[in-house]
Each structure stands twice: as structure tokens, then as C-alpha cells.
Coordinates of C-alpha atoms in Angstrom, one line a residue:
M1 CA 0.3 -0.3 0.0
G2 CA 1.5 3.6 -1.3
L3 CA 1.8 6.3 1.1
G4 CA -0.4 8.4 -0.5
L5 CA -3.0 5.6 0.1
Q6 CA -2.0 4.9 4.0
A7 CA -2.8 9.0 4.7
A8 CA -5.4 9.3 3.2
L9 CA -7.0 6.4 4.8
A10 CA -5.6 7.2 8.1
F11 CA -6.2 10.7 7.5
S12 CA -10.4 9.9 6.8
P13 CA -11.6 9.4 10.0
I14 CA -10.3 12.5 11.1
L15 CA -12.1 14.1 8.0
V16 CA -15.7 12.3 8.3
A17 CA -15.3 13.7 11.8
G18 CA -14.9 17.1 10.8
I19 CA -17.5 16.4 8.4
L20 CA -20.0 14.8 10.7
L21 CA -19.5 17.6 13.1
V22 CA -19.2 20.9 11.4
A23 CA -20.9 20.4 8.3
F24 CA -23.7 18.3 9.0
R25 CA -23.9 19.6 12.8
W26 CA -23.8 16.4 14.3
P27 CA -23.6 16.2 18.1
A28 CA -20.5 14.7 18.8
K29 CA -22.2 11.6 21.1
R30 CA -23.8 10.4 17.2
A31 CA -20.5 11.3 15.3
M32 CA -17.5 9.6 17.6
P33 CA -19.3 6.2 17.5
F34 CA -19.7 6.3 14.1
V35 CA -16.2 7.3 13.3
Y36 CA -14.6 5.0 15.9
V37 CA -16.2 1.7 14.2
Q38 CA -14.3 3.2 11.0
T39 CA -11.1 3.4 13.0
V40 CA -11.4 0.1 13.6
L41 CA -12.0 -1.0 10.3
I42 CA -9.6 0.9 8.8
A43 CA -6.7 -0.7 11.5
L44 CA -7.8 -4.4 11.3
L45 CA -8.4 -4.6 7.3
A46 CA -6.2 -2.2 6.3
W47 CA -3.4 -2.0 8.5
G48 CA -3.7 -5.4 9.7
V49 CA -4.0 -4.9 13.5
S50 CA -4.8 -7.4 15.3
P51 CA -7.8 -7.9 17.1
R52 CA -6.6 -8.4 20.2
R53 CA -4.5 -5.0 19.7
V54 CA -7.4 -3.0 18.9
V55 CA -9.4 -4.4 22.0
A56 CA -6.5 -3.9 24.6
S57 CA -6.3 -0.2 22.3
S58 CA -9.7 0.3 23.1
I59 CA -9.5 -0.6 26.7
E60 CA -6.4 1.7 27.2
G61 CA -8.8 4.5 25.6
L62 CA -11.3 4.0 28.6
G63 CA -9.1 4.3 30.9
L64 CA -7.6 7.6 30.0
T65 CA -11.5 8.7 29.5
V66 CA -11.9 7.9 33.3
A67 CA -8.9 9.6 33.8
I68 CA -10.4 12.9 32.3
L69 CA -14.2 12.4 33.6
W70 CA -13.0 12.5 37.0
I71 CA -11.1 15.9 36.3
I72 CA -14.9 17.8 34.9
F73 CA -15.7 16.0 37.9
G74 CA -14.1 18.0 40.0
A75 CA -13.6 20.6 38.2
I76 CA -17.7 20.9 38.3
L77 CA -17.8 20.0 41.9
L78 CA -16.1 23.2 42.9
L79 CA -17.8 25.1 40.5
N80 CA -21.2 23.9 42.1
A81 CA -20.0 23.6 45.4
L82 CA -18.9 27.8 45.0
K83 CA -22.3 28.5 43.6
H84 CA -24.3 27.1 46.2
A85 CA -22.7 28.6 48.9
G86 CA -23.4 32.1 47.1
A87 CA -18.6 32.0 46.4
L88 CA -19.3 32.8 42.5
A89 CA -21.7 35.9 43.5
T90 CA -19.2 37.4 45.5
I91 CA -16.3 36.7 43.0
R92 CA -18.4 38.5 40.0
A93 CA -19.3 41.5 42.1
G94 CA -14.9 41.0 42.9
F95 CA -14.6 41.1 38.9
T96 CA -17.3 43.9 38.2
G97 CA -15.5 45.9 40.7
I98 CA -12.2 45.7 38.7
S99 CA -14.0 46.7 34.9
P100 CA -17.8 45.9 34.7
D101 CA -16.1 45.9 30.5
R102 CA -16.5 42.1 29.5
R103 CA -13.3 42.6 27.2
V104 CA -11.1 43.3 30.3
Q105 CA -12.7 40.1 32.5
V106 CA -11.8 37.8 29.9
V107 CA -8.0 39.1 29.9
I108 CA -7.8 39.1 33.9
I109 CA -9.6 35.9 33.8
A110 CA -9.3 33.3 30.8
W111 CA -5.6 34.7 29.7
L112 CA -3.9 35.4 33.2
F113 CA -5.9 33.1 35.5
G114 CA -6.6 30.4 33.1
T115 CA -3.1 30.5 32.0
F116 CA -1.6 30.4 35.4
L117 CA -4.0 26.7 36.0
E118 CA -2.9 25.6 32.9
G119 CA 0.7 25.4 34.2
A120 CA 0.1 24.6 37.0
S121 CA -2.1 21.3 36.0
G122 CA -2.1 21.1 32.4
F123 CA -5.0 18.2 31.7
G124 CA -7.5 20.3 29.7
T125 CA -7.8 22.2 33.7
P126 CA -8.4 26.0 32.6
A127 CA -10.7 25.0 30.3
A128 CA -13.3 23.4 32.4
I129 CA -12.5 25.8 35.5
V130 CA -12.5 29.1 33.2
A131 CA -15.6 27.6 31.2
P132 CA -17.9 27.5 34.2
L133 CA -16.4 30.3 35.7
L134 CA -17.0 32.9 32.4
V135 CA -20.8 31.4 32.4
G136 CA -20.9 31.9 36.3
L137 CA -19.8 35.7 35.7
G138 CA -22.7 36.2 32.8
F139 CA -21.2 35.2 29.8
P140 CA -22.7 33.3 26.9
A141 CA -22.2 29.2 27.7
M142 CA -21.0 29.3 23.7
A143 CA -18.9 32.1 24.5
A144 CA -16.9 30.7 27.4
V145 CA -16.2 27.4 25.9
V146 CA -14.8 29.3 22.7
I147 CA -12.7 31.1 25.3
G148 CA -11.6 29.1 27.6
L149 CA -10.5 26.9 24.3
M150 CA -8.3 29.4 23.3
I151 CA -6.5 29.6 26.6
Q152 CA -5.1 25.9 25.3
S153 CA -2.4 28.0 23.5
T154 CA 0.4 29.4 24.5
P155 CA 1.1 28.1 28.4
V156 CA 0.5 24.5 26.9
S157 CA 3.5 23.8 25.8
F158 CA 4.6 24.2 29.8
G159 CA 1.6 23.0 30.7
A160 CA 1.2 20.5 34.2
V161 CA 4.5 21.8 35.1
G162 CA 6.2 21.5 31.9
T163 CA 4.8 17.8 31.4
P164 CA 5.1 18.1 27.4
I165 CA 8.9 19.0 27.3
I166 CA 10.0 16.9 29.8
V167 CA 7.9 13.9 29.4
G168 CA 6.7 14.6 25.6
V169 CA 9.8 15.7 23.8
T170 CA 11.8 13.2 26.1
G171 CA 9.5 10.0 25.4
G172 CA 9.3 10.6 22.4
L173 CA 13.3 11.7 21.3
Q174 CA 15.8 10.6 23.5
D175 CA 17.7 7.4 23.4
A176 CA 21.1 6.0 22.7
T177 CA 21.7 7.0 19.5
L178 CA 20.9 10.2 19.8
D179 CA 22.6 10.7 23.2
A180 CA 25.8 9.7 21.4
E181 CA 25.3 11.9 18.6
L182 CA 25.2 15.1 20.9
V183 CA 28.2 13.8 23.0
A184 CA 30.2 13.6 19.7
A185 CA 28.9 17.3 19.1
G186 CA 30.5 18.3 22.6
S187 CA 27.1 18.3 23.6
S188 CA 24.2 15.9 26.4
W189 CA 20.3 15.3 25.8
D190 CA 19.8 18.5 28.6
Q191 CA 21.9 20.7 26.9
F192 CA 19.4 19.7 23.8
L193 CA 16.4 20.0 25.2
Q194 CA 16.6 23.4 27.5
L195 CA 18.0 24.9 23.2
I196 CA 14.4 23.2 22.3
T197 CA 12.6 24.9 26.1
S198 CA 14.6 28.1 24.6
E199 CA 13.0 27.9 21.1
V200 CA 9.5 26.9 22.3
A201 CA 9.6 30.0 25.6
I202 CA 10.6 32.4 22.2
I203 CA 8.1 31.7 19.2
H204 CA 5.4 31.3 22.1
G205 CA 6.4 34.3 23.5
I206 CA 6.5 36.0 20.2
V207 CA 2.2 34.5 18.6
G208 CA 1.5 34.4 21.8
T209 CA 1.3 37.9 22.9
L210 CA -1.9 38.4 19.8
M211 CA -4.0 35.9 22.3
P212 CA -5.4 38.0 24.7
L213 CA -6.6 40.3 21.4
L214 CA -8.0 37.9 19.1
M215 CA -9.7 36.4 22.6
V216 CA -11.3 39.9 23.1
L217 CA -11.7 40.0 19.1
M218 CA -13.6 36.8 19.1
L219 CA -15.5 38.1 22.0
T220 CA -16.8 40.7 20.1
R221 CA -17.2 39.5 16.6
F222 CA -18.9 36.3 17.4
F223 CA -21.2 37.3 20.2
G224 CA -21.6 41.2 20.7
E225 CA -24.8 42.8 19.7
R226 CA -23.4 44.4 16.6
R227 CA -20.9 41.5 15.8
S228 CA -18.5 43.9 15.5
W229 CA -14.7 43.9 15.3
R230 CA -13.8 47.5 15.7
A231 CA -14.8 46.8 19.8
G232 CA -12.5 44.3 20.0
L233 CA -9.9 46.8 18.8
A234 CA -11.0 49.7 20.8
A235 CA -9.7 47.5 23.8
A236 CA -6.3 46.3 21.8
P237 CA -4.3 48.7 23.8
F238 CA -5.0 47.2 27.4
A239 CA -4.8 43.6 25.6
L240 CA -2.0 44.0 24.0
F241 CA -0.6 45.1 27.3
A242 CA -1.3 41.9 29.2
G243 CA -0.4 40.2 26.6
I244 CA 3.7 40.9 26.9
A245 CA 3.1 41.3 30.7
F246 CA 2.3 37.6 30.7
T247 CA 4.9 36.6 27.8
V248 CA 8.0 38.6 28.7
P249 CA 8.6 37.0 31.6
Y250 CA 7.6 33.2 30.7
A251 CA 10.1 33.8 27.8
L252 CA 12.5 34.4 30.3
V253 CA 12.1 31.8 32.7
G254 CA 11.4 29.0 30.1
V255 CA 15.4 30.2 28.3
F256 CA 16.8 30.9 31.9
L257 CA 14.8 28.2 34.4
G258 CA 13.8 25.5 31.8
P259 CA 10.6 24.0 31.1
E260 CA 8.6 23.8 34.8
F261 CA 7.7 27.3 35.3
P262 CA 7.5 29.2 32.2
S263 CA 3.7 29.3 32.2
I264 CA 2.6 29.7 36.5
L265 CA 5.5 32.7 36.6
G266 CA 4.3 34.2 33.6
A267 CA 0.9 34.4 34.6
L268 CA 1.0 35.5 38.5
A269 CA 3.8 38.0 37.0
G270 CA 0.8 39.0 34.5
M271 CA -2.1 39.2 37.3
A272 CA 0.7 41.0 40.1
V273 CA 0.9 43.8 37.1
V274 CA -2.2 43.9 34.8
V275 CA -4.9 43.8 37.5
P276 CA -3.6 46.3 39.7
A277 CA -3.6 48.4 36.3
A278 CA -7.2 47.7 35.7
R279 CA -8.7 48.5 38.8
A280 CA -6.6 52.2 37.8
G281 CA -7.8 52.8 34.2
F282 CA -4.8 52.2 32.4
L283 CA -5.0 51.7 29.0
V284 CA -8.4 50.2 29.7
P285 CA -11.2 51.6 26.9
K286 CA -13.4 54.5 27.8
D287 CA -16.2 52.8 27.1
T288 CA -17.7 49.5 28.6
W289 CA -18.8 47.2 26.8
D290 CA -21.3 44.5 27.3
F291 CA -23.5 41.7 26.1
A292 CA -26.9 42.2 24.8
P293 CA -30.1 41.0 27.3
P294 CA -30.2 37.6 27.9
S295 CA -33.4 37.0 25.8
H296 CA -31.9 38.3 22.9
W297 CA -29.4 35.4 22.8
P298 CA -29.8 32.6 20.2
T299 CA -30.6 29.7 21.6
E300 CA -27.2 27.9 20.5
W301 CA -25.3 30.1 23.3
L302 CA -27.1 28.8 25.6
G303 CA -26.4 25.6 28.3
S304 CA -28.4 24.0 30.5
L305 CA -25.8 24.5 33.3
E306 CA -27.9 27.7 35.4
L307 CA -25.5 30.0 37.8
R308 CA -27.9 32.4 39.4
L309 CA -24.6 34.7 40.7
D310 CA -27.3 36.8 41.8
D311 CA -28.8 34.8 44.6
L312 CA -26.5 34.8 47.2
T313 CA -28.3 32.4 49.3
P314 CA -31.0 34.4 51.7
D315 CA -30.5 33.4 55.2
R316 CA -26.5 34.5 54.6
E317 CA -24.4 37.4 54.3
P318 CA -22.7 38.1 50.9
M319 CA -18.8 36.6 52.4
S320 CA -15.8 38.5 51.6
L321 CA -13.8 38.6 48.6
L322 CA -11.0 36.6 50.1
R323 CA -12.9 34.3 51.3
A324 CA -14.6 33.5 48.1
W325 CA -11.6 32.7 46.3
T326 CA -10.1 31.0 48.8
P327 CA -11.2 27.7 47.1
Y328 CA -9.2 28.7 43.8
L329 CA -6.1 29.7 45.5
V330 CA -6.6 26.4 47.4
V331 CA -6.6 24.7 43.8
A332 CA -3.5 26.7 42.4
V333 CA -1.6 25.9 46.0
L334 CA -2.3 22.6 45.3
L335 CA -1.7 21.9 41.9
V336 CA 1.1 23.8 42.1
L337 CA 2.9 21.9 45.4
S338 CA 2.2 18.3 43.9
R339 CA 3.7 18.8 41.1
I340 CA 7.1 19.7 42.5
D341 CA 9.0 16.9 43.1
Q342 CA 11.5 17.8 45.4
L343 CA 8.8 18.0 47.9
G344 CA 8.0 14.7 47.6
I345 CA 3.9 15.4 48.0
N346 CA 3.5 13.8 44.2
D347 CA 5.3 10.8 45.2
L348 CA 2.9 10.1 47.9
L349 CA 0.4 11.4 45.7
K350 CA 1.2 8.9 43.3
R351 CA 0.9 5.4 45.7
V352 CA -2.7 5.8 45.1
V353 CA -3.0 4.0 41.7
L354 CA -5.4 1.5 39.2
Q355 CA -3.6 0.3 36.8
W356 CA -4.0 -2.8 33.9
Q357 CA -0.3 -3.5 33.2
D358 CA 0.3 -5.2 29.4
I359 CA -3.2 -5.2 28.5
L360 CA -4.1 -8.5 26.9
G361 CA -0.5 -8.7 26.3
E362 CA 0.1 -6.3 23.6
G363 CA 2.6 -4.1 25.7
I364 CA -0.3 -1.6 26.4
S365 CA -1.3 0.0 29.9
T366 CA -3.8 2.5 31.3
S367 CA -3.2 3.8 34.8
L368 CA -6.1 5.9 37.2
E369 CA -4.2 8.3 40.1
P370 CA -6.9 9.6 41.5
L371 CA -5.0 11.9 44.2
Y372 CA -2.3 13.6 41.9
L373 CA -5.1 14.5 38.6
P374 CA -6.2 17.8 39.2
G375 CA -10.2 15.8 39.4
G376 CA -8.3 14.9 42.9
I377 CA -7.1 17.9 43.9
M378 CA -10.0 20.2 43.4
V379 CA -12.1 17.3 45.3
V380 CA -10.0 17.6 48.4
T381 CA -10.1 21.7 47.5
V382 CA -14.4 21.4 48.0
A383 CA -13.7 19.5 51.1
I384 CA -11.6 22.4 51.8
A385 CA -14.2 24.9 50.8
Y386 CA -16.8 23.2 52.6
V387 CA -15.2 24.2 56.0
V388 CA -14.3 27.4 55.1
L389 CA -17.4 28.5 53.1
A390 CA -19.4 27.4 56.0
M391 CA -21.6 24.9 53.4
R392 CA -24.4 23.1 54.9
P393 CA -24.9 19.4 54.2
A394 CA -28.0 19.9 51.5
Q395 CA -25.7 22.5 49.8
L396 CA -22.8 19.9 49.6
R397 CA -25.3 17.6 48.4
E398 CA -26.7 19.0 45.5
A399 CA -23.2 20.0 43.7
A400 CA -22.4 16.7 43.5
S401 CA -25.3 15.4 42.2
E402 CA -25.3 18.3 39.0
S403 CA -21.7 17.7 38.7
T404 CA -22.8 13.7 38.4
R405 CA -25.5 14.3 36.0
T406 CA -23.5 16.8 34.0
L407 CA -20.7 13.3 33.4
V408 CA -23.4 11.6 31.6
G409 CA -23.4 13.5 27.9
A410 CA -19.4 14.1 28.4
G411 CA -19.1 9.9 28.8
V412 CA -20.9 8.8 26.0
V413 CA -18.6 10.8 23.5
L414 CA -15.3 10.6 25.1
M415 CA -16.2 6.1 25.7
F416 CA -15.9 6.6 21.8
T417 CA -13.7 9.5 21.0
I418 CA -10.8 8.1 23.3
P419 CA -10.1 4.7 22.3
M420 CA -10.4 5.8 19.3
V421 CA -7.0 8.0 19.0
R422 CA -5.7 5.1 20.6
I423 CA -6.2 2.8 17.8
M424 CA -4.4 5.0 15.8
I425 CA -1.9 5.6 17.5
N426 CA -1.2 2.3 18.7
S427 CA -2.0 1.0 15.1
G428 CA 1.6 1.1 14.2
V429 CA 2.6 -2.7 15.5
N430 CA 0.9 -4.9 12.6
D431 CA 1.3 -7.0 9.6
G432 CA 0.1 -4.9 7.0
G433 CA -3.2 -5.9 6.1
V434 CA -3.3 -7.0 2.8
D435 CA -0.2 -6.4 1.5
G436 CA 1.6 -7.8 4.4
A437 CA 4.4 -5.6 5.2
A438 CA 4.9 -3.5 8.8
L439 CA 3.5 -0.3 8.4
A440 CA 3.6 3.3 10.4
S441 CA 1.4 4.0 12.7
M442 CA -2.0 6.5 11.1
P443 CA -0.6 9.6 12.7
V444 CA 3.0 8.6 11.7
A445 CA 1.8 7.6 8.0
M446 CA -0.3 11.4 7.5
A447 CA 3.3 12.6 8.9
D448 CA 5.1 11.0 6.3
W449 CA 3.1 11.8 3.2
V450 CA 3.1 15.5 4.2
S451 CA 6.8 15.4 4.3
A452 CA 7.4 14.0 1.1
A453 CA 4.8 15.9 -0.6
V454 CA 6.3 19.4 0.7
G455 CA 9.7 19.2 0.5
T456 CA 11.8 22.2 2.2
V457 CA 8.4 24.6 2.2
Y458 CA 8.3 21.8 5.3
P459 CA 9.0 23.9 8.2
L460 CA 6.0 26.5 7.5
L461 CA 3.8 23.3 8.2
A462 CA 5.8 21.8 10.5
P463 CA 3.4 23.2 13.1
T464 CA 0.2 22.3 11.4
V465 CA 1.8 18.5 12.1
G466 CA 2.0 18.5 15.6
A467 CA -1.4 20.5 15.9
L468 CA -3.0 17.6 13.9
G469 CA -1.2 15.3 16.5
A470 CA -3.2 17.3 18.9
F471 CA -6.3 17.4 17.4
I472 CA -6.0 13.6 16.7
A473 CA -4.8 13.0 20.4
G474 CA -6.8 15.6 22.2
S475 CA -2.4 16.2 23.8
N476 CA 0.1 17.6 23.9
T477 CA 2.3 15.1 25.3
I478 CA 1.1 12.7 22.8
S479 CA 1.6 14.6 19.3
N480 CA 4.7 15.6 20.7
L481 CA 5.3 11.5 21.8
M482 CA 4.0 10.8 18.6
L483 CA 6.0 12.9 16.4
S484 CA 9.0 14.5 17.4
R485 CA 11.1 12.1 16.1
F486 CA 9.6 11.9 12.9
Q487 CA 10.1 16.2 13.0
Y488 CA 13.8 15.9 14.5
S489 CA 14.3 12.9 11.6
T490 CA 12.8 15.8 8.5
A491 CA 15.2 18.1 9.6
V492 CA 18.1 15.4 9.6
Q493 CA 17.2 14.9 5.9
L494 CA 16.5 18.6 4.8
D495 CA 19.9 19.1 6.5
L496 CA 18.1 22.1 8.8
A497 CA 18.5 22.6 12.6
P498 CA 16.5 19.4 14.5
S499 CA 15.8 21.2 17.9
M500 CA 13.7 24.4 15.3
L501 CA 11.6 22.1 13.9
V502 CA 11.0 20.0 17.1
A503 CA 10.1 23.4 18.8
L504 CA 7.8 24.0 15.7
Q505 CA 6.4 20.4 16.6
A506 CA 5.7 21.6 20.1
V507 CA 4.4 24.5 19.4
G508 CA 2.1 23.6 17.0
S509 CA 0.9 20.8 19.1
A510 CA -0.1 23.3 22.1
A511 CA -2.1 25.2 19.1
G512 CA -3.9 22.0 18.4
N513 CA -5.4 21.5 21.9
M514 CA -8.2 24.3 20.7
I515 CA -9.6 22.2 18.1
A516 CA -9.2 19.1 19.8
I517 CA -12.3 16.9 19.8
H518 CA -12.5 15.7 23.3
N519 CA -10.7 19.1 24.8
I520 CA -14.2 20.5 23.4
V521 CA -16.7 18.0 24.8
A522 CA -15.1 18.2 27.7
A523 CA -15.2 22.3 27.7
A524 CA -18.9 21.8 26.8
A525 CA -19.9 19.1 29.4
T526 CA -18.7 21.9 32.0
V527 CA -21.3 24.5 31.2
G528 CA -23.8 22.0 29.3
L529 CA -23.5 22.8 26.3
L530 CA -23.1 18.9 24.8
G531 CA -24.3 18.6 21.2
R532 CA -23.0 22.0 19.5
E533 CA -19.3 21.1 19.6
G534 CA -19.6 21.6 15.3
L535 CA -20.3 25.0 16.2
V536 CA -17.4 25.6 18.6
L537 CA -15.0 24.0 16.3
R538 CA -15.6 26.1 13.7
R539 CA -14.8 29.1 16.0
T540 CA -11.2 27.9 18.2
I541 CA -10.6 26.8 14.6
I542 CA -10.0 30.5 13.6
P543 CA -7.4 31.1 16.3
T544 CA -5.6 27.8 15.7
V545 CA -5.0 28.5 11.9
Y546 CA -3.1 32.3 13.4
Y547 CA -1.4 30.3 15.9
C548 CA 0.3 27.2 13.3
L549 CA 0.9 29.6 10.3
A550 CA 2.5 32.7 12.6
T551 CA 4.6 29.9 14.1
G552 CA 5.6 28.2 11.0
L553 CA 6.6 31.2 9.1
I554 CA 8.9 32.5 12.2
G555 CA 10.5 29.0 11.4
V556 CA 10.9 29.5 8.0
V557 CA 12.4 33.0 8.8
A558 CA 14.9 32.0 11.6
L559 CA 16.1 28.7 9.1
Y560 CA 15.8 30.0 5.8
V561 CA 16.1 34.2 5.9
L562 CA 18.0 33.9 9.7
G563 CA 20.0 30.7 8.6
F564 CA 19.3 29.2 12.3
T565 CA 21.7 25.8 12.7
D566 CA 21.9 23.9 15.4
V567 CA 25.3 24.6 17.1
L568 CA 24.4 21.1 19.6
T569 CA 24.0 18.4 16.2
G570 CA 26.5 20.3 14.5
V571 CA 23.5 20.6 11.5

């Protein structure tokens, strides 16, 4: 089977998913089972993957599904607990106190608070927390999900304390052969990884500076009463100021300190600068922008999650802003502490693990670390919030009941989407189907075809390949695991700096999280917007295209105009 046919078959599930979700507007719970069956048939008949491996991959995917649902549950439970305790009303008033302008609120909540959450926890936590929080502040559910997903860009490469770089790039690239090559060039793996980290931080720093402005533009153009770009551009000075306040410290931390804390420290520095500036009116637009009255919103904007923030629980006094924010501050602190290896807290949390090693003898494993995952951290925080916010048992029971009901719709979609992804990733072990010659896995087959087809222009498309990997896997880390070696090898074949192409891969795969189907489903589930994933995708693809194109252009300029070379590998 030729490479072109391999790539076409491998791409067909993604194409069909896009057609069903976007063109035919099928809900994901209807489209993804269809696409899962299609993927199984391609794996069995075209790739020659054994039925046992397909089943093992599906089981692995179900294990990952449970982990993601656990994160969703934790985020929703925390949100609902704060709602029933009256804390969300206080938080809303606090943000209104900074500025009643929705454009300013988006920049502070989504861009700065969201990037901090991504740096601390990853796993799609920012969208799961920020989207329902925005709904609670009076945003349409559709707008909240789109903005929440746009967070899944600049901070993602250093999310979960650097996991996509430390685990993804290292696991996908480092081996004994490369170590020997680096030593022969007078370098080492640690130096090479730091070079990649620096390049990723600088590229993100350049491209990501415009993201808060793009968030504001998306908000006013698609969710404003007048559907106006101009209303967004009016907030450009403040949005660019907030972008720089994050990306400058972010890039500096990446270059000088490594991959663990760029997103965390960049967000903290940004909040320390931007929030006081917003309170003082610095660069804030003179006019105050808000949505049309909710009665004028299209039905497609509305979710089933109801957050009545003006109902502060009649028999209780409004709480202080600090007390209302305490649960979120506790989440942030616990997430950071649990991700710092030197403290040893992560080792304690990881001792509680549910796992299935070597599923069906296929060398595939799945595990669940309920205390270490952000879902566990957030459930623990709910217990703390129960005390701090003086909640009543009935309030906690209602919060738990609402959160459990929300999981049902998301679970149906994810139980087909993630197993489909794992089948594609694990398809590299096969007998080649009718041809009898072993084939590369489906994602690698697609990437190989793209590389062969475009030649020296490939750096422009390298970020898109990374984004495609993340679109398939829903993970920056997994995309890097799958494709870092491919990007490195392609760079060597084209006589280009390997670190740069791996960096383009890492940045592009971060951007791909904005359009990953199960990320969209997870975010939509938190605000009761299931069934409208195609509409969300039609919006989030806009910032994704910007991010991949801008990143590719930076790569082309660096490699072909500035003549960037990789001093560590001699290329």
C-alpha cells in the first residue's frame, strides 16, 4: 500500500469527524461512535492490526476516559459548591469591581488566571474551570467555551509543570543513538532539551502576545450585539499590554530556568501587573462593553448549566472577596505543590493508583492516579471549601448531584473518542494488512506523506503537523511523543536545525489543543453545551490557524532568512 493511500486512509476518520460535526452539525455523541467504528475497520483491514490489539487499545482509551471524566467532575463539583455557597456571586462582584467591561474580564480571567491553571495542572483544567466561571459571571455558554479553549495555546507547552516538554519531547525523541550523537558533537541531552525549551518559549512569546487581543476580537465579533471587530480593537492597547505582561516573563523563565515554570511564573507576574493597572484604568477602554440582554441571545449560545449569581442565599450575608476566592487559591497552591518533585508530595499522591499493565499481552497499559490528577486535587479542595465557606450538607449534596448528572453526556462521547485515538496511535504494530508489510502508525503515515509532498517548504507546515497530532490525541504531550522523532528526522533529511523543527512541533501541538474534539467535549460538558461541539470547532479553528501559520512563518524566517543553525548537533 503506497504512502499516499496510507495517509488518505489514516486521515479519513479525522475528515469524516470534521464533516459530520461541522458540515452536517451532528452532535459528537452521534458522530464519534460512527468514527470509532470506521477507525476500527481501517486498523483491522488496511493496517492489519490484530483484533486483540484493537481491543487492548480501546481498553487503554477507556482508562484515559475515566481520568478525564474525573478531572471534569472535580472542576464541576468545585464550581457547583461555590455556586451553592454563594461564593460565585462575590467573585463576580469582585471582577466587576476591577472593570465591568467584559473585554477586560476576559483578559484577566481567561488569559491570566487560565494560563496559571494550565501551567500548574494541564490536563485541560483551564477550560474546565474558566468556562463555567465565565458562565457564572454572565457570559453566554458558547462564548465561555470558545474563550476557555483559546487558553489551550500559549501556556500548554509548559503545562502541568512542563510535562509536554519533559515527558513528551524526551519520551518521543531521546534514545541511546541520539545521546551518542550529541556527545560526539560536544553536547548532551540536557543541553539539547534546554535549547528546544528556549526556542519553544521564544516562539510562543512572539505568537502568544496577540492571543488576549484575539480573545477579545472573537468575543465582540461573534458574541456581541453588533457583531463588531471594531469593539474588540478598541480594547487592543489593554489586551496587548496584558499579552506582553505574560509573555515577556514567560519567555525569560523558559530561556533561563527551563520548562517547569514558564506558564506559572508568567501568569503570576502578569496578574501582579495587569490587575492593579486595570483597577487604575490604565489602557482600559473608555466605553464599557457588555453583551446584549440574555433574552436576545440565540438558543445555540445557551447551555444547560444555570448559575444564579445574584441569588446570594437569602439566609446568609455576602462573604468577603478573599474568602470567596480561597478555594481557587487552594486549588492553585495544591496543584503547584503536588507538581514539585523536590517536595515529594507527588510521590505520596501517586501511591494511590489503579492500573492494568500489559493489557491482553499487547504491551499496552493504562492507569489512574485519582489523588494526583487535578480532579482529585479539586475534590480535596471542595472538602476544604465545605469548611471555609461554612456550607450546609444539603448544599454539598446538591452540588455533587448536579456534577454527576453533567458527566453522563460527556462520558458517552469520550468513551468512543479516546479509544479511537489510541487505536490510531497503537496501529504501528501490525502485519500490513493485505500487503503483508508492516506499516508505520496512522499518525506517522500522515506526517510522512506531508513531509514527502512539500519538501523544503516543510518548516512552514511543521506546526500544523504537530497540531494535527494534538487534534487526534487531544494532548500536546502525546503529539510530542508521537511526532518529535519524525520532526527531528525530517530536519536531518532537509539539512535543517533539528531543535527548531522539534520546537515548531511542540508549539503547533500546543495550538492543536484548541480544536481537539475531546477537549471541546470536556469544556462543553462543564457548561451544559453538549451537542454543539461542531459550532465550537468552527470558532476555535480561527485562532488555531493563526497560531500554526504564525509559528510556521517564524520557523521559515529563522531557518532560511536568519540562517539559524543547531550548534549542539552540528546541523
